[in-house]
Amino acid sequence: MNIPRLNFAHLPTPIEEMPRLSEALGGPRLLIKRDDQTGLAFGGNKTRKLEFLVAEAREQGAKTLISGGALQSNHCRQTAAAAARFGFDCILVLSGEMPEHASANLMLDQMFGAEIVTVADREYRDQTLQETFDNAVAEGKKPYLVPYGGSSPTGALGYAFAMDEFMKQNSHADWIVFGTSSGGTHAGLVLGQRVFGYKGKVLGISIDESEEWLKSHVSKLASDASEKMGERIEFTPADVMATADYCGAGYGVLTDAEREAVKLFAKYEGLLLDPVYTGRAAAGMIDLIRKGFFKKDETVLFWHTGGQPALFADKYANKI
Ligand SMILES: Cc1ncc(COP(=O)(O)O)c(C=O)c1O
């Protein structure tokens, strides 16, 4: 296997027990894998994906990284940091109104020197991203398009190898639970589960997509990523476990469930979640615990995917 990769993530990330949270919930044994500690500008799941994406950009002779997302995108913050670290220019196409004062992720994007293009309506983001890319090509900027959330087959490899890392840590878990949105983390874990022989279950809690879309998208992404590891494995939607029971409020809308999850992790374990992704994923896991979905003698591992800078975004800070 000769897959281009830049090794800059702080790996392996620790796995910790959450005994006080488990007791407070009357639930199963709870573990947490700290991918909020992967390094690269406050860490998060994109670090693992960017190890492969930035290496691919380099191989292709790119000079500019272009990506897109929401105004408070964690993915864009980490892409901008990777660009700064490895000497690329960076252009970010962000949906939302540019505020008078940039806070949190958006402020960090600017610190890393990214050029920011805003598009008021998310509906037109794809189009603006494509135009931005085409213009960069025409201007000789040699752009590499980092897909939304870093979720291409190349990016998904980060989480296939994360599963290998987890298996080598010899930490038993019957369930791996995490937030899923653009599907790269999910696809990588599903692929890694097959390749490295993880016997437990991998359950993605949807942040904003339907279960049907996730199952079909993640299985395709996992199949395509498998080719990069040497041999194509054909995954079907039935190979993907996902629930969309916790995303009804819409992307980035804080409800009592996310608020409670953020507070419980903080109060019982001194751990910080983010309002948009890990807060929602944890809220889903907490509800499943309360419903008795997991057996008492099982171990559930919550895979923390980062995102905490968003806690300090003007948009969320006073709502937590
Ligand atoms: C903190 C955090 N967790 C989870 C996700 C979802 O990961 P994925 O896009 O790979 O589904 C994201 C995506 O941006 C994120 O920022």
Short mmCIF file of C-alpha atoms in Angstrom, two decimals, residues 2-243:
data_model
loop_
_atom_site.label_atom_id
_atom_site.label_comp_id
_atom_site.label_asym_id
_atom_site.label_seq_id
_atom_site.Cartn_x
_atom_site.Cartn_y
_atom_site.Cartn_z
CA ASN A 2 1.58 3.24 -1.08
CA ILE A 3 -0.90 5.92 -0.13
CA PRO A 4 0.44 9.49 0.03
CA ARG A 5 0.10 10.76 3.59
CA LEU A 6 1.61 13.58 5.61
CA ASN A 7 2.00 12.57 9.23
CA PHE A 8 1.13 15.63 11.26
CA ALA A 9 -1.75 14.44 13.44
CA HIS A 10 -1.08 13.80 17.12
CA LEU A 11 -1.75 10.07 17.14
CA PRO A 12 -2.84 7.83 18.67
CA THR A 13 -5.48 9.92 20.38
CA PRO A 14 -6.20 8.81 23.95
CA ILE A 15 -9.14 6.69 24.99
CA GLU A 16 -10.52 7.66 28.38
CA GLU A 17 -13.17 6.29 30.73
CA MET A 18 -16.24 8.39 31.56
CA PRO A 19 -17.29 6.74 34.85
CA ARG A 20 -19.07 9.73 36.34
CA LEU A 21 -21.18 10.35 33.26
CA SER A 22 -22.00 6.67 33.06
CA GLU A 23 -23.13 6.66 36.69
CA ALA A 24 -25.15 9.84 36.30
CA LEU A 25 -27.01 8.31 33.37
CA GLY A 26 -27.32 4.88 34.98
CA GLY A 27 -25.92 3.59 31.76
CA PRO A 28 -23.37 1.18 30.34
CA ARG A 29 -19.59 1.65 30.63
CA LEU A 30 -18.69 4.74 28.62
CA LEU A 31 -15.41 5.51 26.88
CA ILE A 32 -14.38 8.51 24.84
CA LYS A 33 -11.79 8.64 22.03
CA ARG A 34 -10.26 12.08 22.05
CA ASP A 35 -10.11 13.14 18.41
CA ASP A 36 -10.60 16.65 19.69
CA GLN A 37 -6.88 16.25 20.47
CA THR A 38 -5.60 15.40 16.97
CA GLY A 39 -3.62 18.64 16.74
CA LEU A 40 -3.74 21.23 13.93
CA ALA A 41 -5.48 24.36 15.19
CA PHE A 42 -7.52 22.89 18.07
CA GLY A 43 -7.83 19.44 16.51
CA GLY A 44 -10.89 17.55 15.36
CA ASN A 45 -11.76 14.87 12.85
CA LYS A 46 -10.53 16.84 9.82
CA THR A 47 -6.89 16.47 10.87
CA ARG A 48 -6.97 12.77 10.04
CA LYS A 49 -8.60 13.42 6.66
CA LEU A 50 -6.26 16.29 5.82
CA GLU A 51 -3.21 14.07 6.27
CA PHE A 52 -4.31 12.32 3.09
CA LEU A 53 -5.95 15.25 1.29
CA VAL A 54 -3.01 17.64 1.64
CA ALA A 55 -0.62 14.88 0.54
CA GLU A 56 -2.77 14.34 -2.56
CA ALA A 57 -2.80 18.09 -3.26
CA ARG A 58 0.99 18.13 -3.04
CA GLU A 59 1.32 15.14 -5.35
CA GLN A 60 -0.84 16.94 -7.90
CA GLY A 61 1.38 20.02 -7.72
CA ALA A 62 -1.40 22.20 -6.28
CA LYS A 63 -0.62 25.63 -4.86
CA THR A 64 -4.02 26.62 -3.45
CA LEU A 65 -6.48 24.72 -1.28
CA ILE A 66 -10.10 25.62 -1.93
CA SER A 67 -12.99 24.44 0.19
CA GLY A 68 -16.40 25.46 1.43
CA GLY A 69 -18.77 25.14 4.33
CA ALA A 70 -20.80 27.12 6.82
CA LEU A 71 -19.47 30.36 8.30
CA GLN A 72 -18.47 28.47 11.47
CA SER A 73 -17.15 25.40 9.66
CA ASN A 74 -14.59 23.40 11.63
CA HIS A 75 -13.51 21.74 8.43
CA CYS A 76 -12.67 25.09 6.83
CA ARG A 77 -10.74 26.24 9.91
CA GLN A 78 -8.59 23.14 9.82
CA THR A 79 -8.15 23.32 6.03
CA ALA A 80 -6.94 26.93 6.37
CA ALA A 81 -4.52 25.86 9.11
CA ALA A 82 -3.19 22.98 6.98
CA ALA A 83 -2.71 25.39 4.06
CA ALA A 84 -0.73 27.74 6.29
CA ARG A 85 1.35 24.90 7.69
CA PHE A 86 2.24 23.38 4.33
CA GLY A 87 2.64 26.56 2.32
CA PHE A 88 -0.54 26.63 0.23
CA ASP A 89 -2.78 29.60 -0.39
CA CYS A 90 -6.33 29.00 0.76
CA ILE A 91 -9.72 30.19 -0.45
CA LEU A 92 -12.86 29.37 1.54
CA VAL A 93 -16.40 29.70 0.21
CA LEU A 94 -18.59 30.15 3.29
CA SER A 95 -22.36 30.38 3.40
CA GLY A 96 -23.85 33.06 5.62
CA GLU A 97 -23.67 36.81 6.12
CA MET A 98 -20.20 38.10 6.95
CA PRO A 99 -20.57 39.52 10.48
CA GLU A 100 -19.04 42.85 11.45
CA HIS A 101 -16.69 41.06 13.89
CA ALA A 102 -15.51 37.58 13.05
CA SER A 103 -15.56 35.17 15.99
CA ALA A 104 -14.37 31.61 16.66
CA ASN A 105 -13.72 29.51 13.52
CA LEU A 106 -14.23 32.42 11.16
CA MET A 107 -11.76 34.53 13.10
CA LEU A 108 -9.25 31.67 12.95
CA ASP A 109 -9.75 31.30 9.17
CA GLN A 110 -8.67 34.91 8.84
CA MET A 111 -5.69 34.42 11.15
CA PHE A 112 -4.48 31.58 8.93
CA GLY A 113 -4.60 33.96 5.98
CA ALA A 114 -7.44 32.37 4.07
CA GLU A 115 -9.24 34.43 1.45
CA ILE A 116 -12.93 34.30 2.28
CA VAL A 117 -15.75 34.38 -0.25
CA THR A 118 -19.20 34.53 1.30
CA VAL A 119 -22.41 33.38 -0.27
CA ALA A 120 -25.56 34.58 1.47
CA ASP A 121 -27.69 31.57 0.59
CA ARG A 122 -26.40 28.03 1.12
CA GLU A 123 -28.36 27.00 -1.95
CA TYR A 124 -25.83 28.82 -4.16
CA ARG A 125 -22.71 27.59 -2.38
CA ASP A 126 -21.97 24.73 -4.81
CA GLN A 127 -22.15 27.09 -7.73
CA THR A 128 -19.94 29.74 -6.10
CA LEU A 129 -17.44 27.08 -5.05
CA GLN A 130 -17.24 25.81 -8.63
CA GLU A 131 -16.85 29.35 -10.01
CA THR A 132 -14.15 30.11 -7.44
CA PHE A 133 -12.32 26.95 -8.44
CA ASP A 134 -12.64 27.67 -12.19
CA ASN A 135 -11.37 31.24 -11.70
CA ALA A 136 -8.40 29.97 -9.69
CA VAL A 137 -7.53 27.55 -12.51
CA ALA A 138 -7.77 30.35 -15.07
CA GLU A 139 -5.55 32.58 -12.91
CA GLY A 140 -2.86 29.90 -12.65
CA LYS A 141 -3.36 29.36 -8.91
CA LYS A 142 -3.22 25.57 -9.32
CA PRO A 143 -6.13 24.84 -6.98
CA TYR A 144 -6.97 21.58 -5.25
CA LEU A 145 -10.62 21.24 -4.26
CA VAL A 146 -10.96 19.89 -0.74
CA PRO A 147 -14.53 18.54 -0.73
CA TYR A 148 -17.10 19.64 1.85
CA GLY A 149 -16.09 18.16 5.19
CA GLY A 150 -13.03 16.59 3.57
CA SER A 151 -15.32 13.72 2.66
CA SER A 152 -13.88 12.24 -0.51
CA PRO A 153 -12.58 8.67 -0.77
CA THR A 154 -9.12 10.08 -0.06
CA GLY A 155 -10.29 11.94 3.05
CA ALA A 156 -12.22 8.91 4.33
CA LEU A 157 -8.95 6.97 4.50
CA GLY A 158 -8.12 8.99 7.61
CA TYR A 159 -10.86 7.16 9.49
CA ALA A 160 -10.18 3.75 7.98
CA PHE A 161 -6.72 3.98 9.54
CA ALA A 162 -8.22 5.47 12.71
CA MET A 163 -10.00 2.16 13.15
CA ASP A 164 -6.66 0.37 12.86
CA GLU A 165 -5.31 2.70 15.53
CA PHE A 166 -8.30 1.99 17.78
CA MET A 167 -7.90 -1.79 17.40
CA LYS A 168 -4.22 -1.54 18.33
CA GLN A 169 -5.14 0.31 21.52
CA ASN A 170 -6.73 -2.94 22.77
CA SER A 171 -9.64 -1.11 24.29
CA HIS A 172 -12.77 -3.17 24.00
CA ALA A 173 -15.98 -1.42 22.91
CA ASP A 174 -19.24 -3.01 21.77
CA TRP A 175 -20.39 0.23 20.17
CA ILE A 176 -18.68 3.18 18.52
CA VAL A 177 -20.98 6.22 18.46
CA PHE A 178 -20.22 9.55 16.75
CA GLY A 179 -21.74 12.42 14.79
CA THR A 180 -22.04 12.06 11.03
CA SER A 181 -22.77 14.68 8.39
CA SER A 182 -20.80 14.70 5.14
CA GLY A 183 -20.07 11.01 5.78
CA GLY A 184 -16.27 10.79 5.52
CA THR A 185 -15.73 9.85 9.16
CA HIS A 186 -18.53 7.32 8.96
CA ALA A 187 -17.32 5.79 5.68
CA GLY A 188 -13.77 5.50 6.96
CA LEU A 189 -14.88 3.76 10.16
CA VAL A 190 -17.14 1.35 8.24
CA LEU A 191 -14.28 0.54 5.87
CA GLY A 192 -11.79 0.20 8.72
CA GLN A 193 -14.23 -2.03 10.58
CA ARG A 194 -14.21 -4.47 7.66
CA VAL A 195 -10.51 -4.28 6.83
CA PHE A 196 -9.19 -4.42 10.39
CA GLY A 197 -11.85 -6.75 11.78
CA TYR A 198 -13.64 -4.66 14.44
CA LYS A 199 -16.40 -6.87 15.82
CA GLY A 200 -18.54 -4.19 17.49
CA LYS A 201 -21.11 -1.88 15.91
CA VAL A 202 -20.45 1.51 14.32
CA LEU A 203 -23.41 3.86 14.82
CA GLY A 204 -23.47 7.29 13.21
CA ILE A 205 -25.82 9.88 14.70
CA SER A 206 -26.90 12.21 11.94
CA ILE A 207 -26.32 15.90 12.39
CA ASP A 208 -28.34 17.03 9.38
CA GLU A 209 -28.90 14.31 6.78
CA SER A 210 -31.60 11.65 6.36
CA GLU A 211 -30.86 8.07 7.28
CA GLU A 212 -31.49 7.00 3.69
CA TRP A 213 -29.03 9.51 2.25
CA LEU A 214 -26.38 8.62 4.81
CA LYS A 215 -26.63 4.88 4.25
CA SER A 216 -26.37 5.21 0.51
CA HIS A 217 -23.71 7.94 0.50
CA VAL A 218 -21.54 6.37 3.21
CA SER A 219 -21.62 2.91 1.61
CA LYS A 220 -20.57 4.37 -1.75
CA LEU A 221 -17.82 6.45 -0.15
CA ALA A 222 -16.53 3.43 1.80
CA SER A 223 -16.51 1.32 -1.40
CA ASP A 224 -14.62 4.00 -3.33
CA ALA A 225 -12.14 4.52 -0.49
CA SER A 226 -11.48 0.77 -0.30
CA GLU A 227 -10.00 0.88 -3.82
CA LYS A 228 -7.33 3.24 -2.56
CA MET A 229 -6.35 0.61 0.00
CA GLY A 230 -5.71 -1.92 -2.73
CA GLU A 231 -8.88 -3.83 -3.45
CA ARG A 232 -12.45 -2.68 -3.96
CA ILE A 233 -14.93 -3.86 -1.34
CA GLU A 234 -18.56 -3.34 -2.30
CA PHE A 235 -20.50 -1.93 0.65
CA THR A 236 -24.29 -1.65 0.58
CA PRO A 237 -26.60 0.66 2.56
CA ALA A 238 -27.33 -2.31 4.83
CA ASP A 239 -23.69 -2.25 5.98
CA VAL A 240 -24.14 1.25 7.42
CA MET A 241 -25.83 1.94 10.78
CA ALA A 242 -27.22 5.44 11.18
CA THR A 243 -30.01 7.23 12.97
#
